Amino acid sequence: MKIFSITAGALLALSLHAFAQAPTGAIKLGKVQPAVVKTPEFSVKSGVEKRSKPGDWLEIEVEFDTKGAEIEELTLEYTVQFENKLLEGQVTHVNIPVGRDHYSVMYVAPRSLEKLTGGKTLTHGSIQNAWIIAKIKGQIVDQAAFRKEPIPNLQKTPGMLLNKPETPFAPLYFDRYEATKSK
């Protein structure tokens, strides 16, 4: 009986600790902002100069607020409806302090966009919708969308959404975006 009491007490303490770190309402997702942005240009003063034409990237950004306590890990699952396909990706942010004005972002590369559009010019109409699901320890804590519509049942295309560190935008606006978990 004593072992059962100790085990039950330990399980209760662990479950309360886990709940305290990820309460409902700990995250409030704000506006989902899709945008078309050009490849950033950097200047290098050594080696052979190479020509390139800056391409168009699809950027999906979301602002969020946190309440309660610092969040050790927050996973944001992105789904983007683009040219009647669903692009899926996720990013895990770490060590997020309590407060407002936190940002997360993912990108679709120019060559991927060319493939999706069949070589046609990218327009804002190509971006049909974007949804973001916030999870802490696997539990959904909030959801947001560019347009308030349910996710349609369309062909899913994984691997086209890139985390900021996987893009030429990695060194830009470093203090704007929350740190990402290393893979």
PDB file of C-alpha atoms in Angstrom:
ATOM      1  CA  MET A   1       0.000   0.000   0.000  1.00  0.00           C
ATOM      2  CA  LYS A   2       2.854   2.350   0.837  1.00  0.00           C
ATOM      3  CA  ILE A   3       4.445   1.751  -2.610  1.00  0.00           C
ATOM      4  CA  PHE A   4       1.108   2.466  -4.294  1.00  0.00           C
ATOM      5  CA  SER A   5       0.756   5.767  -2.392  1.00  0.00           C
ATOM      6  CA  ILE A   6       4.289   6.850  -3.309  1.00  0.00           C
ATOM      7  CA  THR A   7       3.762   5.893  -6.968  1.00  0.00           C
ATOM      8  CA  ALA A   8       0.398   7.672  -7.131  1.00  0.00           C
ATOM      9  CA  GLY A   9       1.870  10.763  -5.481  1.00  0.00           C
ATOM     10  CA  ALA A  10       4.797  10.825  -7.908  1.00  0.00           C
ATOM     11  CA  LEU A  11       2.501  10.453 -10.930  1.00  0.00           C
ATOM     12  CA  LEU A  12       0.248  13.231  -9.653  1.00  0.00           C
ATOM     13  CA  ALA A  13       3.230  15.534  -9.106  1.00  0.00           C
ATOM     14  CA  LEU A  14       4.583  14.806 -12.605  1.00  0.00           C
ATOM     15  CA  SER A  15       1.217  15.392 -14.257  1.00  0.00           C
ATOM     16  CA  LEU A  16       0.725  18.675 -12.376  1.00  0.00           C
ATOM     17  CA  HIS A  17       4.246  19.777 -13.369  1.00  0.00           C
ATOM     18  CA  ALA A  18       3.569  18.961 -17.031  1.00  0.00           C
ATOM     19  CA  PHE A  19       0.215  20.755 -16.910  1.00  0.00           C
ATOM     20  CA  ALA A  20       1.770  23.814 -15.290  1.00  0.00           C
ATOM     21  CA  GLN A  21       4.214  24.149 -18.184  1.00  0.00           C
ATOM     22  CA  ALA A  22       1.632  23.921 -20.967  1.00  0.00           C
ATOM     23  CA  PRO A  23      -1.733  25.274 -19.851  1.00  0.00           C
ATOM     24  CA  THR A  24      -4.404  26.084 -22.372  1.00  0.00           C
ATOM     25  CA  GLY A  25      -4.067  29.768 -23.141  1.00  0.00           C
ATOM     26  CA  ALA A  26      -0.273  29.768 -22.657  1.00  0.00           C
ATOM     27  CA  ILE A  27       0.036  30.722 -26.343  1.00  0.00           C
ATOM     28  CA  LYS A  28      -2.113  33.140 -28.302  1.00  0.00           C
ATOM     29  CA  LEU A  29      -1.411  33.062 -32.034  1.00  0.00           C
ATOM     30  CA  GLY A  30      -1.994  36.324 -33.849  1.00  0.00           C
ATOM     31  CA  LYS A  31      -2.268  37.258 -37.490  1.00  0.00           C
ATOM     32  CA  VAL A  32      -0.894  34.828 -40.086  1.00  0.00           C
ATOM     33  CA  GLN A  33       0.908  36.896 -42.733  1.00  0.00           C
ATOM     34  CA  PRO A  34       1.828  35.369 -46.108  1.00  0.00           C
ATOM     35  CA  ALA A  35       4.073  37.526 -48.288  1.00  0.00           C
ATOM     36  CA  VAL A  36       6.230  37.278 -51.391  1.00  0.00           C
ATOM     37  CA  VAL A  37       9.795  38.435 -50.686  1.00  0.00           C
ATOM     38  CA  LYS A  38      12.960  38.599 -52.807  1.00  0.00           C
ATOM     39  CA  THR A  39      16.125  36.647 -52.041  1.00  0.00           C
ATOM     40  CA  PRO A  40      18.331  38.864 -49.880  1.00  0.00           C
ATOM     41  CA  GLU A  41      21.522  40.053 -51.558  1.00  0.00           C
ATOM     42  CA  PHE A  42      24.852  39.870 -49.771  1.00  0.00           C
ATOM     43  CA  SER A  43      28.166  41.295 -50.903  1.00  0.00           C
ATOM     44  CA  VAL A  44      31.382  39.266 -50.716  1.00  0.00           C
ATOM     45  CA  LYS A  45      34.737  41.008 -51.109  1.00  0.00           C
ATOM     46  CA  SER A  46      36.856  37.970 -51.993  1.00  0.00           C
ATOM     47  CA  GLY A  47      36.830  35.311 -54.666  1.00  0.00           C
ATOM     48  CA  VAL A  48      35.128  35.428 -58.022  1.00  0.00           C
ATOM     49  CA  GLU A  49      31.944  37.466 -58.208  1.00  0.00           C
ATOM     50  CA  LYS A  50      29.052  35.350 -59.440  1.00  0.00           C
ATOM     51  CA  ARG A  51      25.914  36.664 -61.044  1.00  0.00           C
ATOM     52  CA  SER A  52      22.522  35.612 -59.854  1.00  0.00           C
ATOM     53  CA  LYS A  53      19.002  36.878 -60.133  1.00  0.00           C
ATOM     54  CA  PRO A  54      17.141  37.268 -56.824  1.00  0.00           C
ATOM     55  CA  GLY A  55      14.127  34.969 -56.810  1.00  0.00           C
ATOM     56  CA  ASP A  56      10.722  35.209 -55.183  1.00  0.00           C
ATOM     57  CA  TRP A  57      10.232  33.383 -51.889  1.00  0.00           C
ATOM     58  CA  LEU A  58       6.953  32.706 -50.133  1.00  0.00           C
ATOM     59  CA  GLU A  59       7.193  33.834 -46.507  1.00  0.00           C
ATOM     60  CA  ILE A  60       4.617  32.788 -43.898  1.00  0.00           C
ATOM     61  CA  GLU A  61       4.942  34.678 -40.614  1.00  0.00           C
ATOM     62  CA  VAL A  62       2.877  34.528 -37.439  1.00  0.00           C
ATOM     63  CA  GLU A  63       3.017  36.692 -34.342  1.00  0.00           C
ATOM     64  CA  PHE A  64       2.228  35.183 -30.948  1.00  0.00           C
ATOM     65  CA  ASP A  65       2.051  36.056 -27.271  1.00  0.00           C
ATOM     66  CA  THR A  66       2.909  33.853 -24.291  1.00  0.00           C
ATOM     67  CA  LYS A  67       1.410  33.853 -20.792  1.00  0.00           C
ATOM     68  CA  GLY A  68       2.166  32.159 -17.507  1.00  0.00           C
ATOM     69  CA  ALA A  69       5.714  30.821 -17.637  1.00  0.00           C
ATOM     70  CA  GLU A  70       8.665  30.570 -20.005  1.00  0.00           C
ATOM     71  CA  ILE A  71       8.063  27.911 -22.646  1.00  0.00           C
ATOM     72  CA  GLU A  72      10.922  25.474 -23.145  1.00  0.00           C
ATOM     73  CA  GLU A  73       9.692  24.149 -26.510  1.00  0.00           C
ATOM     74  CA  LEU A  74       6.884  25.260 -28.799  1.00  0.00           C
ATOM     75  CA  THR A  75       6.178  23.434 -32.052  1.00  0.00           C
ATOM     76  CA  LEU A  76       4.324  25.284 -34.782  1.00  0.00           C
ATOM     77  CA  GLU A  77       2.874  23.151 -37.564  1.00  0.00           C
ATOM     78  CA  TYR A  78       2.411  25.125 -40.766  1.00  0.00           C
ATOM     79  CA  THR A  79       0.025  24.121 -43.565  1.00  0.00           C
ATOM     80  CA  VAL A  80      -0.108  26.336 -46.655  1.00  0.00           C
ATOM     81  CA  GLN A  81      -2.666  25.968 -49.447  1.00  0.00           C
ATOM     82  CA  PHE A  82      -0.859  26.987 -52.616  1.00  0.00           C
ATOM     83  CA  GLU A  83      -2.086  26.275 -56.158  1.00  0.00           C
ATOM     84  CA  ASN A  84      -4.563  23.700 -54.763  1.00  0.00           C
ATOM     85  CA  LYS A  85      -1.865  21.737 -52.935  1.00  0.00           C
ATOM     86  CA  LEU A  86      -1.131  21.613 -49.217  1.00  0.00           C
ATOM     87  CA  LEU A  87       2.457  22.340 -48.212  1.00  0.00           C
ATOM     88  CA  GLU A  88       3.344  21.101 -44.740  1.00  0.00           C
ATOM     89  CA  GLY A  89       6.208  21.859 -42.394  1.00  0.00           C
ATOM     90  CA  GLN A  90       6.985  22.506 -38.780  1.00  0.00           C
ATOM     91  CA  VAL A  91       9.385  24.491 -36.659  1.00  0.00           C
ATOM     92  CA  THR A  92      10.216  24.040 -32.984  1.00  0.00           C
ATOM     93  CA  HIS A  93      11.132  27.168 -31.046  1.00  0.00           C
ATOM     94  CA  VAL A  94      12.996  27.021 -27.735  1.00  0.00           C
ATOM     95  CA  ASN A  95      13.314  29.106 -24.554  1.00  0.00           C
ATOM     96  CA  ILE A  96      10.473  31.525 -25.231  1.00  0.00           C
ATOM     97  CA  PRO A  97      10.035  34.116 -22.472  1.00  0.00           C
ATOM     98  CA  VAL A  98       6.661  35.324 -21.249  1.00  0.00           C
ATOM     99  CA  GLY A  99       5.345  38.308 -23.142  1.00  0.00           C
ATOM    100  CA  ARG A 100       4.174  39.776 -26.404  1.00  0.00           C
ATOM    101  CA  ASP A 101       5.626  40.277 -29.860  1.00  0.00           C
ATOM    102  CA  HIS A 102       7.097  36.837 -30.520  1.00  0.00           C
ATOM    103  CA  TYR A 103       7.418  35.789 -34.181  1.00  0.00           C
ATOM    104  CA  SER A 104       7.828  32.591 -36.157  1.00  0.00           C
ATOM    105  CA  VAL A 105       8.409  32.237 -39.898  1.00  0.00           C
ATOM    106  CA  MET A 106       8.762  29.582 -42.607  1.00  0.00           C
ATOM    107  CA  TYR A 107       9.605  29.906 -46.303  1.00  0.00           C
ATOM    108  CA  VAL A 108       9.085  28.231 -49.680  1.00  0.00           C
ATOM    109  CA  ALA A 109      12.098  28.528 -52.010  1.00  0.00           C
ATOM    110  CA  PRO A 110      11.912  30.043 -55.523  1.00  0.00           C
ATOM    111  CA  ARG A 111      12.555  26.732 -57.332  1.00  0.00           C
ATOM    112  CA  SER A 112       9.820  25.022 -55.319  1.00  0.00           C
ATOM    113  CA  LEU A 113       7.422  27.838 -56.212  1.00  0.00           C
ATOM    114  CA  GLU A 114       8.336  27.477 -59.900  1.00  0.00           C
ATOM    115  CA  LYS A 115       7.548  23.772 -59.692  1.00  0.00           C
ATOM    116  CA  LEU A 116       4.218  24.419 -57.958  1.00  0.00           C
ATOM    117  CA  THR A 117       3.128  27.153 -60.392  1.00  0.00           C
ATOM    118  CA  GLY A 118       4.341  25.304 -63.482  1.00  0.00           C
ATOM    119  CA  GLY A 119       6.692  28.197 -64.253  1.00  0.00           C
ATOM    120  CA  LYS A 120       3.924  30.811 -64.164  1.00  0.00           C
ATOM    121  CA  THR A 121       4.398  34.140 -62.432  1.00  0.00           C
ATOM    122  CA  LEU A 122       3.800  34.008 -58.702  1.00  0.00           C
ATOM    123  CA  THR A 123       0.810  36.069 -57.584  1.00  0.00           C
ATOM    124  CA  HIS A 124      -0.783  36.699 -54.200  1.00  0.00           C
ATOM    125  CA  GLY A 125      -3.786  34.751 -55.532  1.00  0.00           C
ATOM    126  CA  SER A 126      -1.593  31.647 -55.668  1.00  0.00           C
ATOM    127  CA  ILE A 127      -1.483  31.748 -51.862  1.00  0.00           C
ATOM    128  CA  GLN A 128      -4.940  30.460 -51.027  1.00  0.00           C
ATOM    129  CA  ASN A 129      -4.594  30.048 -47.257  1.00  0.00           C
ATOM    130  CA  ALA A 130      -2.239  29.260 -44.395  1.00  0.00           C
ATOM    131  CA  TRP A 131      -2.934  27.536 -41.079  1.00  0.00           C
ATOM    132  CA  ILE A 132      -0.743  27.240 -38.012  1.00  0.00           C
ATOM    133  CA  ILE A 133      -1.235  24.858 -35.103  1.00  0.00           C
ATOM    134  CA  ALA A 134       0.715  25.547 -31.893  1.00  0.00           C
ATOM    135  CA  LYS A 135       1.678  22.548 -29.751  1.00  0.00           C
ATOM    136  CA  ILE A 136       3.425  22.199 -26.424  1.00  0.00           C
ATOM    137  CA  LYS A 137       4.508  18.662 -25.538  1.00  0.00           C
ATOM    138  CA  GLY A 138       2.256  17.318 -28.295  1.00  0.00           C
ATOM    139  CA  GLN A 139      -0.850  19.104 -26.996  1.00  0.00           C
ATOM    140  CA  ILE A 140      -2.607  21.656 -29.215  1.00  0.00           C
ATOM    141  CA  VAL A 141      -2.653  24.991 -27.372  1.00  0.00           C
ATOM    142  CA  ASP A 142      -3.853  27.317 -30.157  1.00  0.00           C
ATOM    143  CA  GLN A 143      -4.615  27.556 -33.883  1.00  0.00           C
ATOM    144  CA  ALA A 144      -4.730  30.404 -36.383  1.00  0.00           C
ATOM    145  CA  ALA A 145      -5.320  30.890 -40.100  1.00  0.00           C
ATOM    146  CA  PHE A 146      -4.820  33.535 -42.771  1.00  0.00           C
ATOM    147  CA  ARG A 147      -8.469  33.029 -43.758  1.00  0.00           C
ATOM    148  CA  LYS A 148     -10.924  31.422 -41.330  1.00  0.00           C
ATOM    149  CA  GLU A 149     -11.652  28.273 -43.325  1.00  0.00           C
ATOM    150  CA  PRO A 150     -11.076  24.594 -42.492  1.00  0.00           C
ATOM    151  CA  ILE A 151      -8.081  22.808 -43.999  1.00  0.00           C
ATOM    152  CA  PRO A 152      -9.337  21.156 -47.225  1.00  0.00           C
ATOM    153  CA  ASN A 153      -8.698  17.558 -48.175  1.00  0.00           C
ATOM    154  CA  LEU A 154      -6.063  18.109 -50.887  1.00  0.00           C
ATOM    155  CA  GLN A 155      -2.822  16.496 -52.002  1.00  0.00           C
ATOM    156  CA  LYS A 156      -0.151  17.042 -49.324  1.00  0.00           C
ATOM    157  CA  THR A 157       3.351  18.061 -50.367  1.00  0.00           C
ATOM    158  CA  PRO A 158       5.835  17.778 -47.496  1.00  0.00           C
ATOM    159  CA  GLY A 159       9.375  19.135 -47.554  1.00  0.00           C
ATOM    160  CA  MET A 160       8.798  22.437 -49.353  1.00  0.00           C
ATOM    161  CA  LEU A 161       8.382  24.608 -46.251  1.00  0.00           C
ATOM    162  CA  LEU A 162      11.789  25.586 -44.893  1.00  0.00           C
ATOM    163  CA  ASN A 163      12.804  26.834 -41.457  1.00  0.00           C
ATOM    164  CA  LYS A 164      14.523  30.223 -41.427  1.00  0.00           C
ATOM    165  CA  PRO A 165      18.002  28.734 -40.688  1.00  0.00           C
ATOM    166  CA  GLU A 166      17.683  26.696 -43.919  1.00  0.00           C
ATOM    167  CA  THR A 167      17.328  29.830 -46.062  1.00  0.00           C
ATOM    168  CA  PRO A 168      19.406  32.872 -47.049  1.00  0.00           C
ATOM    169  CA  PHE A 169      17.246  34.810 -44.558  1.00  0.00           C
ATOM    170  CA  ALA A 170      18.965  33.031 -41.633  1.00  0.00           C
ATOM    171  CA  PRO A 171      21.171  35.957 -40.513  1.00  0.00           C
ATOM    172  CA  LEU A 172      18.493  38.603 -41.085  1.00  0.00           C
ATOM    173  CA  TYR A 173      16.182  39.972 -38.394  1.00  0.00           C
ATOM    174  CA  PHE A 174      17.757  37.543 -35.927  1.00  0.00           C
ATOM    175  CA  ASP A 175      16.265  39.273 -32.884  1.00  0.00           C
ATOM    176  CA  ARG A 176      12.758  39.364 -34.384  1.00  0.00           C
ATOM    177  CA  TYR A 177      12.261  35.591 -34.538  1.00  0.00           C
ATOM    178  CA  GLU A 178      12.363  33.052 -31.728  1.00  0.00           C
ATOM    179  CA  ALA A 179      15.303  30.651 -31.634  1.00  0.00           C
ATOM    180  CA  THR A 180      14.765  27.311 -33.354  1.00  0.00           C
ATOM    181  CA  LYS A 181      15.696  23.911 -32.003  1.00  0.00           C
ATOM    182  CA  SER A 182      18.749  22.408 -33.688  1.00  0.00           C
ATOM    183  CA  LYS A 183      18.096  19.262 -35.668  1.00  0.00           C
TER     184      LYS A 183
END
